[in-house]
GROMACS .gro file of C-alpha atoms in nm:
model
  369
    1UNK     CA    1   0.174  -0.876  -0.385
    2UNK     CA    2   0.100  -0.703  -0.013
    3UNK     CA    3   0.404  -0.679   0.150
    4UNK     CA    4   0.504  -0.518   0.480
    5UNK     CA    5   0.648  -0.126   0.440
    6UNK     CA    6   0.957  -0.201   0.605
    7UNK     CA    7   1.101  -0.561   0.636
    8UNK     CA    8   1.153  -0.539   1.031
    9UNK     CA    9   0.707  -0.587   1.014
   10UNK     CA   10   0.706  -0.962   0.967
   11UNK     CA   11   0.311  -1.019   0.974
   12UNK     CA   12   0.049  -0.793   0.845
   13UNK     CA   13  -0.135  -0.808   1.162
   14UNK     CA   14  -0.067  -0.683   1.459
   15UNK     CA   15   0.239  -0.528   1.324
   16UNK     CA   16   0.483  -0.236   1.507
   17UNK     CA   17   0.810  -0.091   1.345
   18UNK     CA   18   1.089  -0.071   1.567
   19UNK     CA   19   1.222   0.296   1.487
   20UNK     CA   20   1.483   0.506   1.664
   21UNK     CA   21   1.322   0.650   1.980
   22UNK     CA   22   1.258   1.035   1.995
   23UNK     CA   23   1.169   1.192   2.328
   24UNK     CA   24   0.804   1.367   2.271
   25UNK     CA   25   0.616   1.585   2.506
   26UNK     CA   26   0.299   1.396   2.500
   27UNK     CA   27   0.037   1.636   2.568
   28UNK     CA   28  -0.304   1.597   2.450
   29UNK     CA   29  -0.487   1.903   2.299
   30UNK     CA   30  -0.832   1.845   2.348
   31UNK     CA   31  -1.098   2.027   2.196
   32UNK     CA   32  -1.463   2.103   2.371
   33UNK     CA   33  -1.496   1.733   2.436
   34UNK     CA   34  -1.899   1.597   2.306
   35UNK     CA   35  -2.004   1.311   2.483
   36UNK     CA   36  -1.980   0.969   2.315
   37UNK     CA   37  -2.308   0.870   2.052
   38UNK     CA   38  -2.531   0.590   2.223
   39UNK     CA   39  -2.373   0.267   2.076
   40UNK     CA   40  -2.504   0.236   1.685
   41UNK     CA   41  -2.523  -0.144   1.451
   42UNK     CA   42  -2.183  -0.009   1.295
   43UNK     CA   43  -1.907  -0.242   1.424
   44UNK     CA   44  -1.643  -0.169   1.137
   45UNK     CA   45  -1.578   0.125   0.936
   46UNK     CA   46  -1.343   0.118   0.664
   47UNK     CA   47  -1.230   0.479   0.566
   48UNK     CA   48  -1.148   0.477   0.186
   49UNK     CA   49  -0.890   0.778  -0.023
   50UNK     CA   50  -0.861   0.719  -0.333
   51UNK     CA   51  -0.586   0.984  -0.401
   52UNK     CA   52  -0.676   1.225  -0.701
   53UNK     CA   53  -1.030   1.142  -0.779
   54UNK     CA   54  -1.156   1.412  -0.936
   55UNK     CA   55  -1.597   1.418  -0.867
   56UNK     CA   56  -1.678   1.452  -1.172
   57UNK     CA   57  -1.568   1.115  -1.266
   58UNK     CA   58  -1.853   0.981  -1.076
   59UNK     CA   59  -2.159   1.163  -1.265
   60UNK     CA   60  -2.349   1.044  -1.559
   61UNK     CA   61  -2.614   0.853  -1.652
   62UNK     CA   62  -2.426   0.528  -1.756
   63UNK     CA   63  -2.243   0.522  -1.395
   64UNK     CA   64  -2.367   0.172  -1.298
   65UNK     CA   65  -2.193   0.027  -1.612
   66UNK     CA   66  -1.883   0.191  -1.583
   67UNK     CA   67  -1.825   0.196  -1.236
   68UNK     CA   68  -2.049  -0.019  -1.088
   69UNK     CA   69  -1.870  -0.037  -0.749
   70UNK     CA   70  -1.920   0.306  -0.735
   71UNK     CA   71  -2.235   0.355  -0.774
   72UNK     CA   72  -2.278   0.106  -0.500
   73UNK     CA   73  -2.168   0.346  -0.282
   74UNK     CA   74  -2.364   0.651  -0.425
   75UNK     CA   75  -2.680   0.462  -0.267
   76UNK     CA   76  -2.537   0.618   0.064
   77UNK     CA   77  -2.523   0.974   0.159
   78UNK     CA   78  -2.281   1.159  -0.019
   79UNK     CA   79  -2.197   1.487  -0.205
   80UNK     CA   80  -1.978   1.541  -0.473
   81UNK     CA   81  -1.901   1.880  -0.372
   82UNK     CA   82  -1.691   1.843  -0.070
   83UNK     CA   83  -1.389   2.055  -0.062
   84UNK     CA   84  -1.028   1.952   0.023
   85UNK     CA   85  -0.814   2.164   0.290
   86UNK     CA   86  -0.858   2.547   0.262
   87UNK     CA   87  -0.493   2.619   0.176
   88UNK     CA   88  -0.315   2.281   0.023
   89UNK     CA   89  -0.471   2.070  -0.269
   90UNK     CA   90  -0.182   1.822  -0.168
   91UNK     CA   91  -0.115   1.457  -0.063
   92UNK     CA   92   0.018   1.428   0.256
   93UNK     CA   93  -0.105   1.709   0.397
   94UNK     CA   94  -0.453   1.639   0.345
   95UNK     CA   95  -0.403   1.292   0.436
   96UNK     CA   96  -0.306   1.410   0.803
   97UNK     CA   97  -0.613   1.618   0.794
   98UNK     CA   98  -0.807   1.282   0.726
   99UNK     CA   99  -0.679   1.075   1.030
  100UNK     CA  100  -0.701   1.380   1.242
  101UNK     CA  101  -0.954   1.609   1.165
  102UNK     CA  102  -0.767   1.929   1.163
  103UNK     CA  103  -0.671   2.172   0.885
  104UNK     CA  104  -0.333   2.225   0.749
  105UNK     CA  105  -0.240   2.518   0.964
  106UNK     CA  106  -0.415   2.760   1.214
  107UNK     CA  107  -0.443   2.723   1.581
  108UNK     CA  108  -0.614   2.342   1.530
  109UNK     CA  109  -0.369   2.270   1.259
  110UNK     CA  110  -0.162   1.991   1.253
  111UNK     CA  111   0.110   2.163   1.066
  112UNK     CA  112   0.273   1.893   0.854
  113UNK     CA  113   0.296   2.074   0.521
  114UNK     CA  114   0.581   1.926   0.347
  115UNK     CA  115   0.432   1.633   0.034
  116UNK     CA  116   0.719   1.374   0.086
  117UNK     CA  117   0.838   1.071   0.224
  118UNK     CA  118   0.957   1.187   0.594
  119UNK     CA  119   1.252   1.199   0.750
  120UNK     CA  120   1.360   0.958   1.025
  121UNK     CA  121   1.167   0.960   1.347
  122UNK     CA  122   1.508   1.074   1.552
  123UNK     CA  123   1.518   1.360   1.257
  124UNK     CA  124   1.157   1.461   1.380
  125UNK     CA  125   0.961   1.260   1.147
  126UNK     CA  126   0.667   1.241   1.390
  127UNK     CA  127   0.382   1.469   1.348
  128UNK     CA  128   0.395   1.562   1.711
  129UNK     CA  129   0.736   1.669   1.652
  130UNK     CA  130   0.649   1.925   1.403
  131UNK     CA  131   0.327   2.002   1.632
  132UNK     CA  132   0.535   2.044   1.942
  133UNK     CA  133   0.239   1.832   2.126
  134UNK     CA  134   0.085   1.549   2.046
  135UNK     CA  135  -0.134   1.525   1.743
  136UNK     CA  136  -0.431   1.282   1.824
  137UNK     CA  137  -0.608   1.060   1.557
  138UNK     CA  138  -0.878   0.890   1.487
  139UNK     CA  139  -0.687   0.540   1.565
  140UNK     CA  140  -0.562   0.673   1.917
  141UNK     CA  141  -0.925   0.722   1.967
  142UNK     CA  142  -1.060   0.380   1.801
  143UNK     CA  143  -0.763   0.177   1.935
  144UNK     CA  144  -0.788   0.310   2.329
  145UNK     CA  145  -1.098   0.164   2.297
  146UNK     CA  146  -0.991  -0.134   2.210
  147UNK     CA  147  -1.136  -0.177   1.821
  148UNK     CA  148  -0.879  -0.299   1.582
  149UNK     CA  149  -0.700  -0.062   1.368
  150UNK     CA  150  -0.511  -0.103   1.004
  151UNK     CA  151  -0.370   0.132   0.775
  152UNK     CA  152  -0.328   0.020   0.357
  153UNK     CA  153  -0.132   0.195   0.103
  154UNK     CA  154   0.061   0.193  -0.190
  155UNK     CA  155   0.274   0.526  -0.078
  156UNK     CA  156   0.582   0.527   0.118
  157UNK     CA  157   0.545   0.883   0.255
  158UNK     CA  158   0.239   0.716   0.466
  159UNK     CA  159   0.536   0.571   0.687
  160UNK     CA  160   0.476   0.890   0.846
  161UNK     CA  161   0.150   0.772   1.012
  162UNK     CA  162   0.324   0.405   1.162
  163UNK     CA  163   0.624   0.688   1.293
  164UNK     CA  164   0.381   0.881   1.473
  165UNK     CA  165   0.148   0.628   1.579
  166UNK     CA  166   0.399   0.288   1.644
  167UNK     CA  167   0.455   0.241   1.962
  168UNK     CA  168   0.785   0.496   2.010
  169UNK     CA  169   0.585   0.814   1.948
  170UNK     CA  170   0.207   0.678   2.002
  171UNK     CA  171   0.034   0.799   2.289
  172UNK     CA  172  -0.005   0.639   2.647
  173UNK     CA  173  -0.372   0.474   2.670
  174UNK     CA  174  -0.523   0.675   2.948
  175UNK     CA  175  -0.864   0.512   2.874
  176UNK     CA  176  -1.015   0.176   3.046
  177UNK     CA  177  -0.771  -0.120   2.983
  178UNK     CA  178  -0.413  -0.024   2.867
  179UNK     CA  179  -0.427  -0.115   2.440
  180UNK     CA  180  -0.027  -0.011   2.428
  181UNK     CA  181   0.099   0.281   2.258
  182UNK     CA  182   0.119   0.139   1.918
  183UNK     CA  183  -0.219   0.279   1.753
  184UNK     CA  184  -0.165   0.099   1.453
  185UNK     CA  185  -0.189  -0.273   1.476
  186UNK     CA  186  -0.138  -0.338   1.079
  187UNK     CA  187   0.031  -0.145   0.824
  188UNK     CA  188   0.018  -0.262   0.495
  189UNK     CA  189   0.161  -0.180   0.211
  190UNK     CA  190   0.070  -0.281  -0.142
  191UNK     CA  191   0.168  -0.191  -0.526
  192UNK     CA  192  -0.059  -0.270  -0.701
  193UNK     CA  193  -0.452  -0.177  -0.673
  194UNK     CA  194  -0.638  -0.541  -0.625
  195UNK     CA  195  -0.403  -0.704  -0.366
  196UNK     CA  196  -0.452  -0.392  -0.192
  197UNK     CA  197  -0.828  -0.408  -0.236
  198UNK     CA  198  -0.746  -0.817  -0.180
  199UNK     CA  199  -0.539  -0.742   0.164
  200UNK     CA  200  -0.849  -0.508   0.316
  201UNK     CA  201  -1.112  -0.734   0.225
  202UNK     CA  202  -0.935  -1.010   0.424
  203UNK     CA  203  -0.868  -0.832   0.724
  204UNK     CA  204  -1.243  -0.756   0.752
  205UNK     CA  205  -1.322  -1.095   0.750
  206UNK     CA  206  -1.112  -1.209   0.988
  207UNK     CA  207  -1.214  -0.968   1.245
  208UNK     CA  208  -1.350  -1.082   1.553
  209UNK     CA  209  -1.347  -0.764   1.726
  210UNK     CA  210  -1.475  -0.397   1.618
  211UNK     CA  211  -1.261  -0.243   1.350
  212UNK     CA  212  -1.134   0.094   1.217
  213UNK     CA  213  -0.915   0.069   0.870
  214UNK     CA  214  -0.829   0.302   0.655
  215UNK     CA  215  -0.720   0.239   0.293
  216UNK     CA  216  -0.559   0.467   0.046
  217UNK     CA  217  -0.547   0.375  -0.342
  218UNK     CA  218  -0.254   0.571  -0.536
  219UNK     CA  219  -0.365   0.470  -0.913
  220UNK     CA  220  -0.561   0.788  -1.041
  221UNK     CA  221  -0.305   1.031  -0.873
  222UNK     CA  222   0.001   0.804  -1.002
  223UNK     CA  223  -0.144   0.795  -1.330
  224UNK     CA  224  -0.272   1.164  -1.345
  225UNK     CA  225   0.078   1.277  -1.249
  226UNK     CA  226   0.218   1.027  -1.556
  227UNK     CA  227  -0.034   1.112  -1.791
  228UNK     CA  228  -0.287   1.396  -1.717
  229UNK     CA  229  -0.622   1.388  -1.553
  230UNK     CA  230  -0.795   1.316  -1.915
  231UNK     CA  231  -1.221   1.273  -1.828
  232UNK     CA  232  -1.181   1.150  -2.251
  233UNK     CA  233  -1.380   0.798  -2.234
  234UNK     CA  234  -1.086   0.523  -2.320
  235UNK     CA  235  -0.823   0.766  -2.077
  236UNK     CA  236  -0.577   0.583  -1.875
  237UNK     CA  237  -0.710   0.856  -1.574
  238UNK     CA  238  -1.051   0.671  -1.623
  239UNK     CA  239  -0.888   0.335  -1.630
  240UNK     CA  240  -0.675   0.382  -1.298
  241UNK     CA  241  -1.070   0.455  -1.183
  242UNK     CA  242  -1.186   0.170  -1.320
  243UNK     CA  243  -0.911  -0.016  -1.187
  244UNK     CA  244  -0.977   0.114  -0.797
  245UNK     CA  245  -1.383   0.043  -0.875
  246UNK     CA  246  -1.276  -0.340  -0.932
  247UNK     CA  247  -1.127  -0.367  -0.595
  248UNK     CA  248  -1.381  -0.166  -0.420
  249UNK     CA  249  -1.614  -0.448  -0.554
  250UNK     CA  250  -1.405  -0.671  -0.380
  251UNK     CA  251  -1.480  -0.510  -0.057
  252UNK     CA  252  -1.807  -0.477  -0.106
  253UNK     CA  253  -1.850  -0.849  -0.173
  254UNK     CA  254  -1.658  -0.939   0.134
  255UNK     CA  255  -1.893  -0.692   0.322
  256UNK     CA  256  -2.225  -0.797   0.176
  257UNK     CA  257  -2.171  -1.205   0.159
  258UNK     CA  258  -2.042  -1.239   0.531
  259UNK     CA  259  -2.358  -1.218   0.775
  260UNK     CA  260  -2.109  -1.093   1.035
  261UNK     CA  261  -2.026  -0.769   0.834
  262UNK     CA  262  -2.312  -0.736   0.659
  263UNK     CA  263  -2.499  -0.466   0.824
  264UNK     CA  264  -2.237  -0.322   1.064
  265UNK     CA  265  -1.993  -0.223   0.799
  266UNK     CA  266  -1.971   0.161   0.707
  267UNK     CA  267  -1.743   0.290   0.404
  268UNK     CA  268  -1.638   0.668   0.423
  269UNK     CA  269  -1.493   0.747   0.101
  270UNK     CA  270  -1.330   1.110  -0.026
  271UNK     CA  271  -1.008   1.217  -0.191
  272UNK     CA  272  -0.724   1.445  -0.110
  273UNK     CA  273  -0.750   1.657  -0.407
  274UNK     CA  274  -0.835   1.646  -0.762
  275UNK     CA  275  -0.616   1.742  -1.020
  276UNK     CA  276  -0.517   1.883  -1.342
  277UNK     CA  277  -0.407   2.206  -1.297
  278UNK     CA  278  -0.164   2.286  -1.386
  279UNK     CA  279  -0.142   2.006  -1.659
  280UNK     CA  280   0.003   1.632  -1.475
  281UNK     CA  281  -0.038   1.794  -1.095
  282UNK     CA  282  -0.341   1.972  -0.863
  283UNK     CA  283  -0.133   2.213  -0.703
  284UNK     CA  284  -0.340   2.551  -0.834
  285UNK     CA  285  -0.511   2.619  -0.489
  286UNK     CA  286  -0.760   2.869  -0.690
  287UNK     CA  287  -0.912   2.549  -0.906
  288UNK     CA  288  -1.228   2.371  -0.857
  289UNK     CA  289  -1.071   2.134  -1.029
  290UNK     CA  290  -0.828   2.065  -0.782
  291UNK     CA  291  -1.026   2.161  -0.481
  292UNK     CA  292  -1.337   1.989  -0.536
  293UNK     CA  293  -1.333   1.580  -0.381
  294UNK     CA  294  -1.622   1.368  -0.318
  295UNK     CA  295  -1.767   1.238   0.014
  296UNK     CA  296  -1.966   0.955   0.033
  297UNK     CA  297  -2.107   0.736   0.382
  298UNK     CA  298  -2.219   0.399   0.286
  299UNK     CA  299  -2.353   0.224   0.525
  300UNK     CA  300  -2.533  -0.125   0.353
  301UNK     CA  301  -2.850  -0.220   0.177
  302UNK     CA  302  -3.056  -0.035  -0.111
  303UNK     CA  303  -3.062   0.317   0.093
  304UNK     CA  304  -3.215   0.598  -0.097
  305UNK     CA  305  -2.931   0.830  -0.182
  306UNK     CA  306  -2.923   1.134   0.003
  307UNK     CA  307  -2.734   1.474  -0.035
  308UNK     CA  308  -2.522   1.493   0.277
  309UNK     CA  309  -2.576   1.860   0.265
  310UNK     CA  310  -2.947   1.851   0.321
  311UNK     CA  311  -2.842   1.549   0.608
  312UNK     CA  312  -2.635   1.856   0.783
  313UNK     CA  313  -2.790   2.209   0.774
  314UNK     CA  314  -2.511   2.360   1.001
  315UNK     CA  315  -2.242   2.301   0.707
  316UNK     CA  316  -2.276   2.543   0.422
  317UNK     CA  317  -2.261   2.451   0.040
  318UNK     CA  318  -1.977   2.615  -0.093
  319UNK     CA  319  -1.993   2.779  -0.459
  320UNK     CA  320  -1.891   2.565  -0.709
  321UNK     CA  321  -1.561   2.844  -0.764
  322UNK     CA  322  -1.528   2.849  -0.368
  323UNK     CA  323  -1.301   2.630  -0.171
  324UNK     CA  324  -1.414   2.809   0.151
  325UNK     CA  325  -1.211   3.013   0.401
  326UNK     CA  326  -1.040   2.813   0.657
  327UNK     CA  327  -1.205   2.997   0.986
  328UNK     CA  328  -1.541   2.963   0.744
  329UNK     CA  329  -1.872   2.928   0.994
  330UNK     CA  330  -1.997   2.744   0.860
  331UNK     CA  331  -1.789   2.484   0.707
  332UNK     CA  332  -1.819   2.336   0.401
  333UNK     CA  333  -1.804   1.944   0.411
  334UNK     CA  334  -1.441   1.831   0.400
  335UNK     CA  335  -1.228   1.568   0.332
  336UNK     CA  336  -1.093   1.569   0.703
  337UNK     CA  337  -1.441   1.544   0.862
  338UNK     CA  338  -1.408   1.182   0.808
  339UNK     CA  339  -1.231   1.140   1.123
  340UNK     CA  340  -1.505   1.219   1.349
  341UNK     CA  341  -1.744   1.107   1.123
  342UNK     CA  342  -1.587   0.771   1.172
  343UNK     CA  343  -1.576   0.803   1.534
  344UNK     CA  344  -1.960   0.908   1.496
  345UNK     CA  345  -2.030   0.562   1.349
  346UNK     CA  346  -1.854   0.397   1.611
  347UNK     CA  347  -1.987   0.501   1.866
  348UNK     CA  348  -1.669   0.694   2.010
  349UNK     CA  349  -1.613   1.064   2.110
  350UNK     CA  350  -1.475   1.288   1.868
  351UNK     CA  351  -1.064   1.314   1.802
  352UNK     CA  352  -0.921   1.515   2.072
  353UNK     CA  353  -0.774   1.871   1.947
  354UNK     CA  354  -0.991   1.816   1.595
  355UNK     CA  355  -1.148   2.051   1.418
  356UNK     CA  356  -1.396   1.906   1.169
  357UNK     CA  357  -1.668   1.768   1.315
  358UNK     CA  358  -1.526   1.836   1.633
  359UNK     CA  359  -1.843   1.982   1.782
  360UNK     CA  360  -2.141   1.803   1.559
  361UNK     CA  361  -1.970   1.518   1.320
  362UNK     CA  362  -2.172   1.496   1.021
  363UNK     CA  363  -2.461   1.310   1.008
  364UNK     CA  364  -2.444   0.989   0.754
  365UNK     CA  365  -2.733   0.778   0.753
  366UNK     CA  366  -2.952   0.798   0.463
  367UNK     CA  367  -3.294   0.633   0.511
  368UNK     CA  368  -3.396   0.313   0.451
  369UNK     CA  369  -3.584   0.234   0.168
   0.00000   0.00000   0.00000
């Protein structure tokens, strides 16, 4: 069943929490600011987490059997070898770093470091409260542009995003027509994995406008916390994979049998972390294990696969013990440069105050066949 976070949200579109108000500085931080891409095919993009997938879950030869969704998607560019934030192999930190495109801490961070549901927007549960200025996303980016926005997950410490982005602590729209503050028009939330899967699918087929939505599937972390991140065939780890790879395949069906999505519909997929170590968490910053995520840009069709390390030169492959320094030049790919990727695909400058991708968003298309 899909069911709105918080009762007050009475329809899953279009939907804004009224919280307690909180009086915010709102000053943007803007990075060197590239000029927008010429306008690509890519009308939607549909930014997937699927929270503690470890990489290595993806390889082998019988792939197509056992995760056939998947492998879908590994017809895109991709790497398996993507690292996670420099200094937390955690949840909701890394999340942030998703929807933002800045590290954990540092000058660009973002600063949210804490792994639990937040505390009440008048308590400064806003990220631009714990900022002191305002943190922009990728949605006040996407939705001041007027494309559609969504968030979907089955976590309720992702109440943090609809706090900082509803329309008490979202930002004023400076840019063209005035899209409100609220830079979030749905947030969904869902328990179990396929009327998640079921809720996103839906909303992409009833867009009539460009659309940014970003979807986070809880099953392998939930499961690897419960029971261990076991890569033994017959696992329940495996199965919670198995389980998000059926409603991926849901998506991608929506996607590929509508004519209006069908070739203007990107998927960015990565993790936060991976996990299993120490035994039942990922919180050993030193382990590959927990450091190492996948990142793959699908963007339709029979594409040959390509390594999105060879796509992007100016990012450096990390060793496979290495999570990378955080002030690294070059970067390895992260989970956070999805942000600007995103914006990449949609033709929109990068996030303003980012850091990934900030400068030079990675390049995702993979050729043609």
């Amino acid at each position: 069943m899909v069911r709105p976070l918080n009762p007050i949200l009475t329809r899953l579109q279009y939907a804004a929490c009224v919280v307690p108000s909180l009086a915010i500085a709102l000053v943007a931080l803007q990075a060197a600011p590239p000029a927008a891409a010429s306008a690509p095919p890519i009308e939607h993009v549909l930014v997937v987490s699927v929270d503690g997938l470890r990489p290595d879950a993806l390889e082998g030869d019988d792939l197509a059997s056992r995760l056939p969704a998947f492998a879908r998607l590994l017809r895109g560019a991709h790497t398996l070898d993507a690292r996670t934030d420099a200094e937390y192999t955690v949840t909701l930190p890394n999340h942030i770093s998703m929807v933002t495109g800045r590290p954990v801490r540092g000058p660009y961070g973002h600063l949210w470091t804490d792994n639990t549901d937040p505390p009440a927007l008048r308590d400064l549960g806003s990220l631009h409260a714990r900022k002191g200025t305002y943190v922009t996303s990728m949605f006040d980016i996407a939705h001041d542009a007027g494309i559609a926005t969504g968030f979907a997950t089955s976590k309720t410490k992702f109440w943090l995003f609809e706090q900082s982005y509803g329309w008490q602590a979202g930002g004023v729209d400076t840019t063209g027509a005035d899209n409100g503050r609220a830079k979030i028009d749905a947030f969904l939330f869902a328990e179990h994995t396929i009327d998640l899967a079921g809720a996103v699918a839906d909303r992409l087929k009833r867009h009539a406008v460009r659309s940014l939505d970003f979807a986070h599937f809880a099953a392998p972390d939930t499961v690897g916390h419960s029971y261990d991140w076991d890569m033994r065939r017959g696992s329940r780890y495996l199965a919670a994979i198995e389980e998000v790879d059926r409603g991926l395949a849901l998506i991608l069906d929506a996607i590929e049998g509508d004519a209006e999505l069908r070739g203007r519909t990107a998927i960015l997929l990565t993790a936060d972390h991976g996990g299993g170590v120490p035994r039942r968490t990922h919180t050993d910053i030193t382990c590959p294990l927990n450091f190492r995520v996948p990142f793959i840009a699908w963007v339709g069709g029979d594409r040959t696969p390509a390594d999105l390390y060879e796509l992007n030169p100016t990012r450096a492959r990390p060793g496979r013990e290495e999570i990378g320094e955080r002030d690294a030049n070059p970067q390895p790919i992260r989970n956070g440069d999805v942000a600007n990727a995103a914006m990449q695909l949609l033709g929109l400058p990068s996030v303003y105050g980012s850091f990934y991708g900030a400068l030079e968003p990675l390049r995702t298309s993979s050729p043609a066949p």
